[in-house]
Coordinates of C-alpha atoms and ligand atoms in Angstrom, one line a residue:
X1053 CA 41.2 -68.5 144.9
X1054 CA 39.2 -65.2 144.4
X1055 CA 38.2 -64.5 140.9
X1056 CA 37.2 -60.9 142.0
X1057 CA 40.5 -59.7 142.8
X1058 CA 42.1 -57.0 143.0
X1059 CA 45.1 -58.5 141.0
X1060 CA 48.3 -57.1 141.0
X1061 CA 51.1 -55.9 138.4
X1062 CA 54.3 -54.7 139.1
X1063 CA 55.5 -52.2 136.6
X1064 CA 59.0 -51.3 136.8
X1065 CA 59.2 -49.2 133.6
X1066 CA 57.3 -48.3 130.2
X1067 CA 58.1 -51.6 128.5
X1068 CA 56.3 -53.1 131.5
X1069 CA 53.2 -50.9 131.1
X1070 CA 53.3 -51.7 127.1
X1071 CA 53.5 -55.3 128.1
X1072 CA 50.3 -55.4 130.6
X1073 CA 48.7 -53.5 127.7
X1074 CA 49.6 -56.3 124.7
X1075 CA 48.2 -59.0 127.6
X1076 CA 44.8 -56.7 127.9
X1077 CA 44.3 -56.2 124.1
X1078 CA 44.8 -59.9 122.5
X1079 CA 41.4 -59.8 125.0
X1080 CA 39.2 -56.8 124.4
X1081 CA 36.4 -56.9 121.8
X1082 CA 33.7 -54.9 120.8
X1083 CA 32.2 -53.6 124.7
X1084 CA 34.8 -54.3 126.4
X1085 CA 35.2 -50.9 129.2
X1086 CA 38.5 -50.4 131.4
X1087 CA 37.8 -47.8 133.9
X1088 CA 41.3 -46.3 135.0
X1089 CA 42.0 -44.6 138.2
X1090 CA 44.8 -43.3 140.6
X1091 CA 46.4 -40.2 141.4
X1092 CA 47.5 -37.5 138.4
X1093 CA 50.7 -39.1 137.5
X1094 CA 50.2 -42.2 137.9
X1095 CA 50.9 -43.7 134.4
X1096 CA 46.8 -43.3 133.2
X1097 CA 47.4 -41.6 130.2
X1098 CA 50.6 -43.5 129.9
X1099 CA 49.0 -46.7 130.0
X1100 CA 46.3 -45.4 127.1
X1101 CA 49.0 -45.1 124.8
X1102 CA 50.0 -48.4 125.4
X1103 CA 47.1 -49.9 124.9
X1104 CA 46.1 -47.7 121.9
X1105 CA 49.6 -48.8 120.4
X1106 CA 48.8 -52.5 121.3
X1107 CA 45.0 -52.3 119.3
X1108 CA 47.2 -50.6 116.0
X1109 CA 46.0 -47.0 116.5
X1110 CA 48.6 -45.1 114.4
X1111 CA 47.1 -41.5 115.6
X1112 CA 49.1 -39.9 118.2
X1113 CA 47.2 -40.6 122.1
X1114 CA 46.9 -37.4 123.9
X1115 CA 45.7 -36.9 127.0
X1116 CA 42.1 -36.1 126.4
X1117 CA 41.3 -33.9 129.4
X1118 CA 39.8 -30.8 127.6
X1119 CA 38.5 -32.6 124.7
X1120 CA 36.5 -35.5 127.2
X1121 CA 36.0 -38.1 124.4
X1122 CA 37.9 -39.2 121.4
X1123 CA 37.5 -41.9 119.0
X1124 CA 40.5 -43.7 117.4
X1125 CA 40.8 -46.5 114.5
X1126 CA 42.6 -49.2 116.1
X1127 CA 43.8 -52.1 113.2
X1128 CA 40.3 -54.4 114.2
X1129 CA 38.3 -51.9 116.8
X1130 CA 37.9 -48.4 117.7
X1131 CA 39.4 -47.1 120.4
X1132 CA 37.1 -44.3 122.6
X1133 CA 39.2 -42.6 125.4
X1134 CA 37.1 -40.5 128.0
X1135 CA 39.1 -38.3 130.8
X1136 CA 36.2 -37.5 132.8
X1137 CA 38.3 -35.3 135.4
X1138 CA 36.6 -32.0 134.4
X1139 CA 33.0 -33.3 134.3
X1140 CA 30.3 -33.1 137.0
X1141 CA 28.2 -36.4 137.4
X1142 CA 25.1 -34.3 135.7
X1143 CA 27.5 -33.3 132.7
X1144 CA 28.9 -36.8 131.7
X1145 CA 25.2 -38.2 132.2
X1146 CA 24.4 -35.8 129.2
X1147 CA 27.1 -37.0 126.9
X1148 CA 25.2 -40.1 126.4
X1149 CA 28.0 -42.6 127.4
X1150 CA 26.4 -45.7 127.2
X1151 CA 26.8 -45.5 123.3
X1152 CA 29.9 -45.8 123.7
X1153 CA 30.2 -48.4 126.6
X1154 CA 27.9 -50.4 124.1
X1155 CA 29.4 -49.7 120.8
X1156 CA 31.9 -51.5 118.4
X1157 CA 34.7 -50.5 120.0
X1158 CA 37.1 -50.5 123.4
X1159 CA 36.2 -48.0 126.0
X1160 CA 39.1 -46.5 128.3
X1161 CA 37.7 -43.9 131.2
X1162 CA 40.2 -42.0 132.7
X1163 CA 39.4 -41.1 136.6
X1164 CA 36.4 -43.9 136.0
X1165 CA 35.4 -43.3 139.7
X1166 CA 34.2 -39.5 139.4
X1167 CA 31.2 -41.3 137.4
X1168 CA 31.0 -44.8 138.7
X1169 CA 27.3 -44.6 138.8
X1170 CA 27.3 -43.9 134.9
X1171 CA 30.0 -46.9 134.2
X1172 CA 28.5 -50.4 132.9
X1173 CA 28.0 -53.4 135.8
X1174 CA 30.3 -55.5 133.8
X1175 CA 34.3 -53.5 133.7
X1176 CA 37.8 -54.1 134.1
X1177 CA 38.4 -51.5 136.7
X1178 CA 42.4 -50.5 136.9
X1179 CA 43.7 -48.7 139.7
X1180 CA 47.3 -47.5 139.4
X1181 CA 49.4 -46.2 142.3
X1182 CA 53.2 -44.6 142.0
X1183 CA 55.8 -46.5 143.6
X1184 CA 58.9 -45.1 142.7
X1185 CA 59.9 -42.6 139.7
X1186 CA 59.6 -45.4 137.0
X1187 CA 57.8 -47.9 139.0
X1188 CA 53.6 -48.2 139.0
X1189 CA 51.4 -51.1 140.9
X1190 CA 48.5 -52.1 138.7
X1191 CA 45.8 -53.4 140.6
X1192 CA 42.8 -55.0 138.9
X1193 CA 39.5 -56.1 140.0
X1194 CA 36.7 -57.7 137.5
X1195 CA 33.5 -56.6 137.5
X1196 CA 31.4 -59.6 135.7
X1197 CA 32.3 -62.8 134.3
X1198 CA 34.2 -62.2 131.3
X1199 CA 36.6 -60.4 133.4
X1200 CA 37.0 -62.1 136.0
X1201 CA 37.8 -64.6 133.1
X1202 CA 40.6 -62.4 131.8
X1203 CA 42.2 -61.8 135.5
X1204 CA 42.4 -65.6 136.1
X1205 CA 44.0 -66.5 132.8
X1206 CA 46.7 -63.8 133.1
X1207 CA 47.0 -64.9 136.3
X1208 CA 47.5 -68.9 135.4
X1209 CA 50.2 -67.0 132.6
X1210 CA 52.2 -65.4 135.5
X1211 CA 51.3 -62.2 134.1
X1212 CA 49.3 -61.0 137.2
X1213 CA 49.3 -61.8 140.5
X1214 CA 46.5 -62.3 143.8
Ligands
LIG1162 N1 56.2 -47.8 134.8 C1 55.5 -46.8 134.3 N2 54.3 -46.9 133.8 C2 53.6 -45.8 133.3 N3 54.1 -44.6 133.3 C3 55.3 -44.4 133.9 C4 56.1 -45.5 134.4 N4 57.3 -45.0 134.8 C5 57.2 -43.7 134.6 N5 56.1 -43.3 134.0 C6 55.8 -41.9 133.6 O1 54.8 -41.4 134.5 C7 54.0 -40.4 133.8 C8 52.6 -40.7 134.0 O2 51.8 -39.6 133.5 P1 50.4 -39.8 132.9 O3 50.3 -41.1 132.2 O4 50.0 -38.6 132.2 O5 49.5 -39.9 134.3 P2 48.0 -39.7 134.5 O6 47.3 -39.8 133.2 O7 47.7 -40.8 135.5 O8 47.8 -38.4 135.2 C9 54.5 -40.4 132.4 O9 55.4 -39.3 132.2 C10 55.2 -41.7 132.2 O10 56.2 -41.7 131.3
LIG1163 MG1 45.8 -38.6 132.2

């Protein structure tokens, strides 16, 4: 078996996004980085809610394209959610991310590829293609041990699939 991945997860609606989400947060601690990609539409922003709802944020998620970063209270961790689609590589290397990669909360990065170089070694990278109007195929690859930890678990649960 491959710990690396990419694992999949078939999502066949909203409740199936929210449920992948639940999985993810009775794992994330304080560091822990998902770095989201896929086409626009694709459920990103979508799935940030989810997972926002899953750590107790009670503040509305919004798609945080012009704003870049914001910070949430989430019931035990914070919740920072970066769109980096507008920035160049030289702009979001001034925004100091790394404080917030290493901080006390949960890092989400949506379109995580257009600074890859600026992203921590260790990551749950996402990637989420469209498949049909309600339907969206997670695919998830591990980047460090605590990860690949994560993926193998859910995968033992049924939850993901190699
Ligand atoms: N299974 C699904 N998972 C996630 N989103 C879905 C799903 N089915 C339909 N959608 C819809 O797809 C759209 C995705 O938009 P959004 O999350 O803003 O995409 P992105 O942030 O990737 O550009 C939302 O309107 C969402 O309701
Ligand atoms: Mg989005």
């Amino acid at each position: 078996m491959d710990g690396n991945g990419p694992y999949s997860f078939m999502s066949r609606g909203l409740y199936d996004t929210a449920f992948l989400a639940g999985e993810l947060a009775k794992r994330l601690e304080p560091g822990s980085v998902l770095a989201l990609d896929g086409d626009l539409g694709a459920g990103k922003t979508a799935f940030s809610q989810a997972l926002a709802v899953a750590l107790g944020v009670e503040e509305l998620v919004n798609s945080p394209t012009f704003t870049i970063i914001k910070e949430y209270e989430g019931r035990e961790l914070p919740f920072y959610h970066m769109d980096v689609y507008r920035l160049s590589l030289p702009e979001a290397a001034e925004l100091g991310l790394d404080d917030y990669f290493e901080g006390d909360g949960v890092t989400l990065v949506e379109w995580a590829e257009l600074i890859e170089e600026l992203l921590p070694e260790e990551r749950l990278s996402v990637h989420l293609a469209y498949t049909g109007p309600e339907e969206r195929l997670f695919r998830l690859t591990p980047h460090g041990e605590k990860y690949i930890a994560w993926c193998e678990e859910l995968n033992r649960n049924g939850v993901l699939s190699l």
